[in-house]
Amino acid sequence: MADADAAADQNSGGGGDDDETRVDHATRVDHLMDGLRAFGANYTEFTRRFASWLGLHSTDAAALVEILYAEDQGAPLSPARLSERVSLSSGATAILLKRLEQAGHIVRTRESTDRRVVTLRSSPDIRPRAEAFFGPYAERMAEAMSAYSPQEIQRFEDFIGRLRSTMDALLANEYRDGGPAA
Protein backbone atom coordinates (compact mmCIF):
# COMPACT_ATOMS: atom_id res chain seq x y z
CA MET A 1 0.00 0.00 0.00
CA ALA A 2 2.89 2.34 0.76
CA ASP A 3 4.14 1.81 -2.81
CA ALA A 4 0.76 2.87 -4.18
CA ASP A 5 0.78 5.99 -1.97
CA ALA A 6 4.30 6.83 -3.11
CA ALA A 7 3.26 6.38 -6.75
CA ALA A 8 0.24 8.61 -6.18
CA ASP A 9 2.49 11.25 -4.58
CA GLN A 10 4.87 11.03 -7.52
CA ASN A 11 2.06 11.27 -10.09
CA SER A 12 0.50 14.24 -8.34
CA GLY A 13 3.72 16.20 -8.12
CA GLY A 14 4.98 14.66 -4.88
CA GLY A 15 5.22 16.29 -1.50
CA GLY A 16 3.07 16.31 1.59
CA ASP A 17 0.28 18.35 0.02
CA ASP A 18 -1.23 15.25 -1.61
CA ASP A 19 -4.71 15.75 -0.10
CA GLU A 20 -4.71 19.40 -1.19
CA THR A 21 -3.54 18.39 -4.68
CA ARG A 22 -6.36 15.85 -4.94
CA VAL A 23 -8.92 18.44 -3.83
CA ASP A 24 -7.56 20.96 -6.34
CA HIS A 25 -7.66 18.32 -9.07
CA ALA A 26 -11.20 17.25 -8.16
CA THR A 27 -12.33 20.89 -8.12
CA ARG A 28 -10.74 21.51 -11.50
CA VAL A 29 -12.38 18.39 -12.94
CA ASP A 30 -15.74 19.58 -11.59
CA HIS A 31 -15.21 23.03 -13.13
CA LEU A 32 -14.17 21.45 -16.43
CA MET A 33 -17.25 19.20 -16.52
CA ASP A 34 -19.45 22.19 -15.69
CA GLY A 35 -17.83 24.09 -18.55
CA LEU A 36 -18.41 21.21 -20.98
CA ARG A 37 -22.07 20.94 -19.93
CA ALA A 38 -22.51 24.70 -20.31
CA PHE A 39 -20.87 24.66 -23.75
CA GLY A 40 -23.19 21.81 -24.79
CA ALA A 41 -26.20 23.74 -23.52
CA ASN A 42 -25.07 26.86 -25.38
CA TYR A 43 -24.56 24.88 -28.58
CA THR A 44 -28.05 23.44 -28.20
CA GLU A 45 -29.36 26.98 -27.73
CA PHE A 46 -27.58 28.08 -30.93
CA THR A 47 -29.30 25.25 -32.79
CA ARG A 48 -32.67 26.20 -31.25
CA ARG A 49 -32.20 29.83 -32.35
CA PHE A 50 -31.16 28.66 -35.83
CA ALA A 51 -34.40 26.67 -35.93
CA SER A 52 -36.43 29.67 -34.88
CA TRP A 53 -34.62 31.90 -37.40
CA LEU A 54 -35.51 29.46 -40.19
CA GLY A 55 -38.99 28.70 -38.88
CA LEU A 56 -38.12 25.04 -38.23
CA HIS A 57 -38.61 22.63 -35.37
CA SER A 58 -35.39 22.31 -33.34
CA THR A 59 -34.98 18.65 -34.33
CA ASP A 60 -35.20 19.58 -38.01
CA ALA A 61 -32.62 22.33 -37.51
CA ALA A 62 -30.31 19.95 -35.63
CA ALA A 63 -30.53 17.52 -38.56
CA LEU A 64 -29.87 20.32 -41.03
CA VAL A 65 -26.81 21.40 -39.03
CA GLU A 66 -25.53 17.80 -39.10
CA ILE A 67 -26.01 17.65 -42.89
CA LEU A 68 -24.22 20.99 -43.38
CA TYR A 69 -21.36 20.01 -41.06
CA ALA A 70 -20.88 16.62 -42.73
CA GLU A 71 -20.72 18.32 -46.13
CA ASP A 72 -18.16 20.81 -44.81
CA GLN A 73 -16.06 17.86 -43.61
CA GLY A 74 -16.24 16.23 -47.04
CA ALA A 75 -18.25 13.27 -45.74
CA PRO A 76 -21.93 13.84 -46.59
CA LEU A 77 -24.43 11.76 -44.67
CA SER A 78 -26.82 9.04 -45.69
CA PRO A 79 -30.25 8.99 -44.05
CA ALA A 80 -29.13 6.08 -41.84
CA ARG A 81 -26.06 7.96 -40.61
CA LEU A 82 -28.14 11.11 -39.98
CA SER A 83 -30.59 8.99 -38.00
CA GLU A 84 -27.72 7.92 -35.72
CA ARG A 85 -26.42 11.47 -35.37
CA VAL A 86 -29.78 12.92 -34.29
CA SER A 87 -30.97 9.82 -32.37
CA LEU A 88 -34.14 9.23 -34.36
CA SER A 89 -35.64 6.05 -35.75
CA SER A 90 -35.38 5.50 -39.49
CA GLY A 91 -39.11 6.25 -39.87
CA ALA A 92 -38.88 9.52 -37.93
CA THR A 93 -35.80 10.48 -39.93
CA ALA A 94 -37.63 9.82 -43.21
CA ILE A 95 -40.46 12.15 -42.12
CA LEU A 96 -37.96 14.80 -40.99
CA LEU A 97 -36.10 14.60 -44.33
CA LYS A 98 -39.36 14.97 -46.22
CA ARG A 99 -40.09 18.19 -44.29
CA LEU A 100 -36.58 19.56 -44.96
CA GLU A 101 -36.82 18.62 -48.63
CA GLN A 102 -40.28 20.20 -49.03
CA ALA A 103 -38.98 23.38 -47.35
CA GLY A 104 -36.19 23.49 -49.93
CA HIS A 105 -33.39 23.05 -47.39
CA ILE A 106 -31.97 19.72 -48.58
CA VAL A 107 -31.79 17.49 -51.61
CA ARG A 108 -31.34 13.75 -51.77
CA THR A 109 -28.89 12.55 -54.38
CA ARG A 110 -27.59 9.23 -55.63
CA GLU A 111 -23.87 9.81 -56.02
CA SER A 112 -22.60 6.31 -55.33
CA THR A 113 -22.06 3.67 -57.96
CA ASP A 114 -24.53 1.71 -55.84
CA ARG A 115 -27.68 3.60 -56.85
CA ARG A 116 -29.47 2.41 -53.71
CA VAL A 117 -27.26 4.69 -51.57
CA VAL A 118 -28.85 8.09 -50.88
CA THR A 119 -26.63 11.07 -50.05
CA LEU A 120 -28.02 14.09 -48.22
CA ARG A 121 -26.95 17.52 -49.45
CA SER A 122 -27.90 21.02 -48.40
CA SER A 123 -29.73 23.02 -51.04
CA PRO A 124 -27.96 25.94 -52.70
CA ASP A 125 -30.42 28.32 -50.99
CA ILE A 126 -29.78 27.20 -47.40
CA ARG A 127 -25.97 27.32 -47.32
CA PRO A 128 -25.71 31.16 -47.50
CA ARG A 129 -28.33 31.46 -44.76
CA ALA A 130 -26.48 28.97 -42.55
CA GLU A 131 -23.19 30.79 -43.17
CA ALA A 132 -24.83 34.11 -42.27
CA PHE A 133 -26.21 32.65 -39.05
CA PHE A 134 -23.14 30.68 -37.95
CA GLY A 135 -20.51 33.10 -39.31
CA PRO A 136 -20.19 35.13 -36.08
CA TYR A 137 -20.07 31.90 -34.08
CA ALA A 138 -17.27 30.49 -36.25
CA GLU A 139 -15.31 33.74 -36.07
CA ARG A 140 -15.57 33.98 -32.29
CA MET A 141 -14.66 30.33 -31.80
CA ALA A 142 -11.62 30.72 -34.06
CA GLU A 143 -10.62 33.83 -32.13
CA ALA A 144 -10.95 32.02 -28.79
CA MET A 145 -8.93 29.03 -30.03
CA SER A 146 -6.18 31.21 -31.47
CA ALA A 147 -5.06 31.90 -27.91
CA TYR A 148 -3.79 28.31 -27.68
CA SER A 149 -0.71 26.74 -29.23
CA PRO A 150 -1.01 23.87 -31.71
CA GLN A 151 0.28 21.56 -28.98
CA GLU A 152 -2.43 22.70 -26.56
CA ILE A 153 -5.09 22.28 -29.23
CA GLN A 154 -3.79 18.74 -29.85
CA ARG A 155 -4.09 17.97 -26.12
CA PHE A 156 -7.64 19.37 -26.10
CA GLU A 157 -8.47 17.29 -29.16
CA ASP A 158 -7.07 14.17 -27.49
CA PHE A 159 -9.01 14.95 -24.30
CA ILE A 160 -12.32 15.55 -26.09
CA GLY A 161 -11.72 12.43 -28.20
CA ARG A 162 -11.25 10.35 -25.06
CA LEU A 163 -14.40 11.81 -23.48
CA ARG A 164 -16.35 11.12 -26.65
CA SER A 165 -15.09 7.53 -26.85
CA THR A 166 -16.04 7.03 -23.21
CA MET A 167 -19.56 8.35 -23.84
CA ASP A 168 -19.92 6.26 -27.00
CA ALA A 169 -18.92 3.14 -25.05
CA LEU A 170 -21.32 3.94 -22.21
CA LEU A 171 -24.21 4.50 -24.61
CA ALA A 172 -23.41 1.35 -26.58
CA ASN A 173 -22.99 -0.85 -23.50
CA GLU A 174 -24.19 0.15 -20.06
CA TYR A 175 -26.97 2.44 -21.35
CA ARG A 176 -27.98 0.67 -24.56
CA ASP A 177 -31.41 -0.19 -23.14
CA GLY A 178 -32.09 3.34 -21.91
CA GLY A 179 -30.63 3.17 -18.41
CA PRO A 180 -27.63 1.73 -16.61
CA ALA A 181 -27.25 -2.02 -16.87
CA ALA A 182 -28.29 -3.83 -13.72
mmCIF file of C-alpha atoms in Angstrom:
data_model
loop_
_atom_site.group_PDB
_atom_site.id
_atom_site.type_symbol
_atom_site.label_atom_id
_atom_site.label_comp_id
_atom_site.label_asym_id
_atom_site.label_seq_id
_atom_site.Cartn_x
_atom_site.Cartn_y
_atom_site.Cartn_z
ATOM 1 C CA MET A 1 0.000 0.000 0.000
ATOM 2 C CA ALA A 2 2.885 2.338 0.760
ATOM 3 C CA ASP A 3 4.145 1.807 -2.809
ATOM 4 C CA ALA A 4 0.758 2.875 -4.179
ATOM 5 C CA ASP A 5 0.781 5.989 -1.971
ATOM 6 C CA ALA A 6 4.299 6.835 -3.107
ATOM 7 C CA ALA A 7 3.262 6.379 -6.749
ATOM 8 C CA ALA A 8 0.240 8.609 -6.184
ATOM 9 C CA ASP A 9 2.485 11.250 -4.578
ATOM 10 C CA GLN A 10 4.874 11.033 -7.516
ATOM 11 C CA ASN A 11 2.065 11.265 -10.090
ATOM 12 C CA SER A 12 0.500 14.244 -8.336
ATOM 13 C CA GLY A 13 3.723 16.196 -8.123
ATOM 14 C CA GLY A 14 4.983 14.664 -4.876
ATOM 15 C CA GLY A 15 5.218 16.294 -1.502
ATOM 16 C CA GLY A 16 3.070 16.307 1.586
ATOM 17 C CA ASP A 17 0.275 18.346 0.017
ATOM 18 C CA ASP A 18 -1.228 15.255 -1.609
ATOM 19 C CA ASP A 19 -4.707 15.749 -0.101
ATOM 20 C CA GLU A 20 -4.710 19.402 -1.189
ATOM 21 C CA THR A 21 -3.541 18.394 -4.677
ATOM 22 C CA ARG A 22 -6.355 15.849 -4.937
ATOM 23 C CA VAL A 23 -8.922 18.436 -3.834
ATOM 24 C CA ASP A 24 -7.556 20.964 -6.338
ATOM 25 C CA HIS A 25 -7.655 18.324 -9.070
ATOM 26 C CA ALA A 26 -11.204 17.255 -8.158
ATOM 27 C CA THR A 27 -12.330 20.890 -8.115
ATOM 28 C CA ARG A 28 -10.741 21.507 -11.501
ATOM 29 C CA VAL A 29 -12.375 18.393 -12.937
ATOM 30 C CA ASP A 30 -15.745 19.580 -11.593
ATOM 31 C CA HIS A 31 -15.214 23.027 -13.134
ATOM 32 C CA LEU A 32 -14.174 21.453 -16.428
ATOM 33 C CA MET A 33 -17.249 19.199 -16.517
ATOM 34 C CA ASP A 34 -19.450 22.192 -15.686
ATOM 35 C CA GLY A 35 -17.834 24.091 -18.553
ATOM 36 C CA LEU A 36 -18.406 21.213 -20.984
ATOM 37 C CA ARG A 37 -22.065 20.943 -19.932
ATOM 38 C CA ALA A 38 -22.514 24.700 -20.306
ATOM 39 C CA PHE A 39 -20.872 24.663 -23.747
ATOM 40 C CA GLY A 40 -23.190 21.815 -24.793
ATOM 41 C CA ALA A 41 -26.203 23.741 -23.524
ATOM 42 C CA ASN A 42 -25.074 26.865 -25.375
ATOM 43 C CA TYR A 43 -24.561 24.882 -28.585
ATOM 44 C CA THR A 44 -28.048 23.444 -28.197
ATOM 45 C CA GLU A 45 -29.364 26.983 -27.729
ATOM 46 C CA PHE A 46 -27.579 28.078 -30.926
ATOM 47 C CA THR A 47 -29.304 25.253 -32.789
ATOM 48 C CA ARG A 48 -32.666 26.204 -31.245
ATOM 49 C CA ARG A 49 -32.202 29.826 -32.354
ATOM 50 C CA PHE A 50 -31.163 28.660 -35.832
ATOM 51 C CA ALA A 51 -34.404 26.667 -35.929
ATOM 52 C CA SER A 52 -36.434 29.674 -34.876
ATOM 53 C CA TRP A 53 -34.623 31.898 -37.396
ATOM 54 C CA LEU A 54 -35.507 29.462 -40.192
ATOM 55 C CA GLY A 55 -38.991 28.695 -38.877
ATOM 56 C CA LEU A 56 -38.117 25.043 -38.230
ATOM 57 C CA HIS A 57 -38.613 22.629 -35.373
ATOM 58 C CA SER A 58 -35.394 22.306 -33.336
ATOM 59 C CA THR A 59 -34.976 18.646 -34.331
ATOM 60 C CA ASP A 60 -35.196 19.582 -38.015
ATOM 61 C CA ALA A 61 -32.615 22.326 -37.512
ATOM 62 C CA ALA A 62 -30.309 19.946 -35.629
ATOM 63 C CA ALA A 63 -30.533 17.522 -38.558
ATOM 64 C CA LEU A 64 -29.866 20.322 -41.034
ATOM 65 C CA VAL A 65 -26.807 21.398 -39.026
ATOM 66 C CA GLU A 66 -25.527 17.797 -39.100
ATOM 67 C CA ILE A 67 -26.013 17.655 -42.892
ATOM 68 C CA LEU A 68 -24.218 20.985 -43.385
ATOM 69 C CA TYR A 69 -21.360 20.011 -41.059
ATOM 70 C CA ALA A 70 -20.881 16.623 -42.726
ATOM 71 C CA GLU A 71 -20.724 18.320 -46.132
ATOM 72 C CA ASP A 72 -18.159 20.808 -44.809
ATOM 73 C CA GLN A 73 -16.064 17.863 -43.606
ATOM 74 C CA GLY A 74 -16.239 16.226 -47.042
ATOM 75 C CA ALA A 75 -18.250 13.274 -45.739
ATOM 76 C CA PRO A 76 -21.931 13.836 -46.593
ATOM 77 C CA LEU A 77 -24.429 11.764 -44.671
ATOM 78 C CA SER A 78 -26.817 9.043 -45.686
ATOM 79 C CA PRO A 79 -30.252 8.986 -44.055
ATOM 80 C CA ALA A 80 -29.130 6.079 -41.836
ATOM 81 C CA ARG A 81 -26.062 7.965 -40.611
ATOM 82 C CA LEU A 82 -28.142 11.105 -39.982
ATOM 83 C CA SER A 83 -30.591 8.986 -37.996
ATOM 84 C CA GLU A 84 -27.717 7.918 -35.722
ATOM 85 C CA ARG A 85 -26.421 11.475 -35.373
ATOM 86 C CA VAL A 86 -29.780 12.925 -34.286
ATOM 87 C CA SER A 87 -30.973 9.822 -32.372
ATOM 88 C CA LEU A 88 -34.141 9.226 -34.363
ATOM 89 C CA SER A 89 -35.643 6.050 -35.753
ATOM 90 C CA SER A 90 -35.378 5.502 -39.491
ATOM 91 C CA GLY A 91 -39.108 6.248 -39.868
ATOM 92 C CA ALA A 92 -38.881 9.523 -37.933
ATOM 93 C CA THR A 93 -35.795 10.478 -39.932
ATOM 94 C CA ALA A 94 -37.633 9.817 -43.213
ATOM 95 C CA ILE A 95 -40.462 12.148 -42.123
ATOM 96 C CA LEU A 96 -37.961 14.804 -40.993
ATOM 97 C CA LEU A 97 -36.103 14.598 -44.327
ATOM 98 C CA LYS A 98 -39.362 14.967 -46.221
ATOM 99 C CA ARG A 99 -40.090 18.185 -44.290
ATOM 100 C CA LEU A 100 -36.581 19.556 -44.960
ATOM 101 C CA GLU A 101 -36.825 18.623 -48.629
ATOM 102 C CA GLN A 102 -40.275 20.203 -49.028
ATOM 103 C CA ALA A 103 -38.979 23.376 -47.346
ATOM 104 C CA GLY A 104 -36.186 23.489 -49.928
ATOM 105 C CA HIS A 105 -33.387 23.045 -47.385
ATOM 106 C CA ILE A 106 -31.973 19.716 -48.576
ATOM 107 C CA VAL A 107 -31.785 17.492 -51.605
ATOM 108 C CA ARG A 108 -31.341 13.748 -51.775
ATOM 109 C CA THR A 109 -28.889 12.552 -54.381
ATOM 110 C CA ARG A 110 -27.588 9.233 -55.628
ATOM 111 C CA GLU A 111 -23.873 9.808 -56.021
ATOM 112 C CA SER A 112 -22.603 6.309 -55.334
ATOM 113 C CA THR A 113 -22.062 3.669 -57.961
ATOM 114 C CA ASP A 114 -24.534 1.715 -55.836
ATOM 115 C CA ARG A 115 -27.684 3.605 -56.852
ATOM 116 C CA ARG A 116 -29.471 2.415 -53.709
ATOM 117 C CA VAL A 117 -27.258 4.690 -51.571
ATOM 118 C CA VAL A 118 -28.846 8.088 -50.883
ATOM 119 C CA THR A 119 -26.626 11.067 -50.050
ATOM 120 C CA LEU A 120 -28.020 14.087 -48.223
ATOM 121 C CA ARG A 121 -26.950 17.518 -49.451
ATOM 122 C CA SER A 122 -27.898 21.016 -48.399
ATOM 123 C CA SER A 123 -29.734 23.016 -51.036
ATOM 124 C CA PRO A 124 -27.964 25.941 -52.698
ATOM 125 C CA ASP A 125 -30.421 28.319 -50.992
ATOM 126 C CA ILE A 126 -29.784 27.199 -47.404
ATOM 127 C CA ARG A 127 -25.969 27.319 -47.318
ATOM 128 C CA PRO A 128 -25.709 31.156 -47.497
ATOM 129 C CA ARG A 129 -28.326 31.461 -44.756
ATOM 130 C CA ALA A 130 -26.477 28.973 -42.553
ATOM 131 C CA GLU A 131 -23.192 30.789 -43.172
ATOM 132 C CA ALA A 132 -24.830 34.108 -42.269
ATOM 133 C CA PHE A 133 -26.210 32.650 -39.047
ATOM 134 C CA PHE A 134 -23.138 30.682 -37.945
ATOM 135 C CA GLY A 135 -20.512 33.103 -39.307
ATOM 136 C CA PRO A 136 -20.193 35.132 -36.084
ATOM 137 C CA TYR A 137 -20.074 31.896 -34.081
ATOM 138 C CA ALA A 138 -17.267 30.488 -36.254
ATOM 139 C CA GLU A 139 -15.314 33.743 -36.074
ATOM 140 C CA ARG A 140 -15.569 33.976 -32.288
ATOM 141 C CA MET A 141 -14.656 30.326 -31.799
ATOM 142 C CA ALA A 142 -11.620 30.716 -34.065
ATOM 143 C CA GLU A 143 -10.622 33.834 -32.133
ATOM 144 C CA ALA A 144 -10.949 32.017 -28.790
ATOM 145 C CA MET A 145 -8.934 29.028 -30.025
ATOM 146 C CA SER A 146 -6.176 31.211 -31.475
ATOM 147 C CA ALA A 147 -5.057 31.897 -27.906
ATOM 148 C CA TYR A 148 -3.785 28.306 -27.682
ATOM 149 C CA SER A 149 -0.712 26.743 -29.225
ATOM 150 C CA PRO A 150 -1.012 23.871 -31.713
ATOM 151 C CA GLN A 151 0.281 21.556 -28.976
ATOM 152 C CA GLU A 152 -2.425 22.697 -26.561
ATOM 153 C CA ILE A 153 -5.091 22.283 -29.233
ATOM 154 C CA GLN A 154 -3.788 18.744 -29.846
ATOM 155 C CA ARG A 155 -4.087 17.968 -26.123
ATOM 156 C CA PHE A 156 -7.641 19.373 -26.098
ATOM 157 C CA GLU A 157 -8.466 17.293 -29.161
ATOM 158 C CA ASP A 158 -7.073 14.165 -27.488
ATOM 159 C CA PHE A 159 -9.009 14.947 -24.302
ATOM 160 C CA ILE A 160 -12.318 15.554 -26.089
ATOM 161 C CA GLY A 161 -11.717 12.431 -28.200
ATOM 162 C CA ARG A 162 -11.248 10.354 -25.057
ATOM 163 C CA LEU A 163 -14.398 11.812 -23.477
ATOM 164 C CA ARG A 164 -16.353 11.121 -26.653
ATOM 165 C CA SER A 165 -15.091 7.525 -26.846
ATOM 166 C CA THR A 166 -16.041 7.027 -23.208
ATOM 167 C CA MET A 167 -19.559 8.354 -23.839
ATOM 168 C CA ASP A 168 -19.923 6.263 -27.004
ATOM 169 C CA ALA A 169 -18.922 3.138 -25.054
ATOM 170 C CA LEU A 170 -21.325 3.945 -22.207
ATOM 171 C CA LEU A 171 -24.211 4.498 -24.612
ATOM 172 C CA ALA A 172 -23.411 1.345 -26.578
ATOM 173 C CA ASN A 173 -22.987 -0.849 -23.504
ATOM 174 C CA GLU A 174 -24.195 0.145 -20.059
ATOM 175 C CA TYR A 175 -26.968 2.444 -21.345
ATOM 176 C CA ARG A 176 -27.981 0.670 -24.561
ATOM 177 C CA ASP A 177 -31.405 -0.190 -23.140
ATOM 178 C CA GLY A 178 -32.093 3.340 -21.906
ATOM 179 C CA GLY A 179 -30.633 3.169 -18.407
ATOM 180 C CA PRO A 180 -27.632 1.732 -16.610
ATOM 181 C CA ALA A 181 -27.253 -2.019 -16.866
ATOM 182 C CA ALA A 182 -28.292 -3.827 -13.715
#
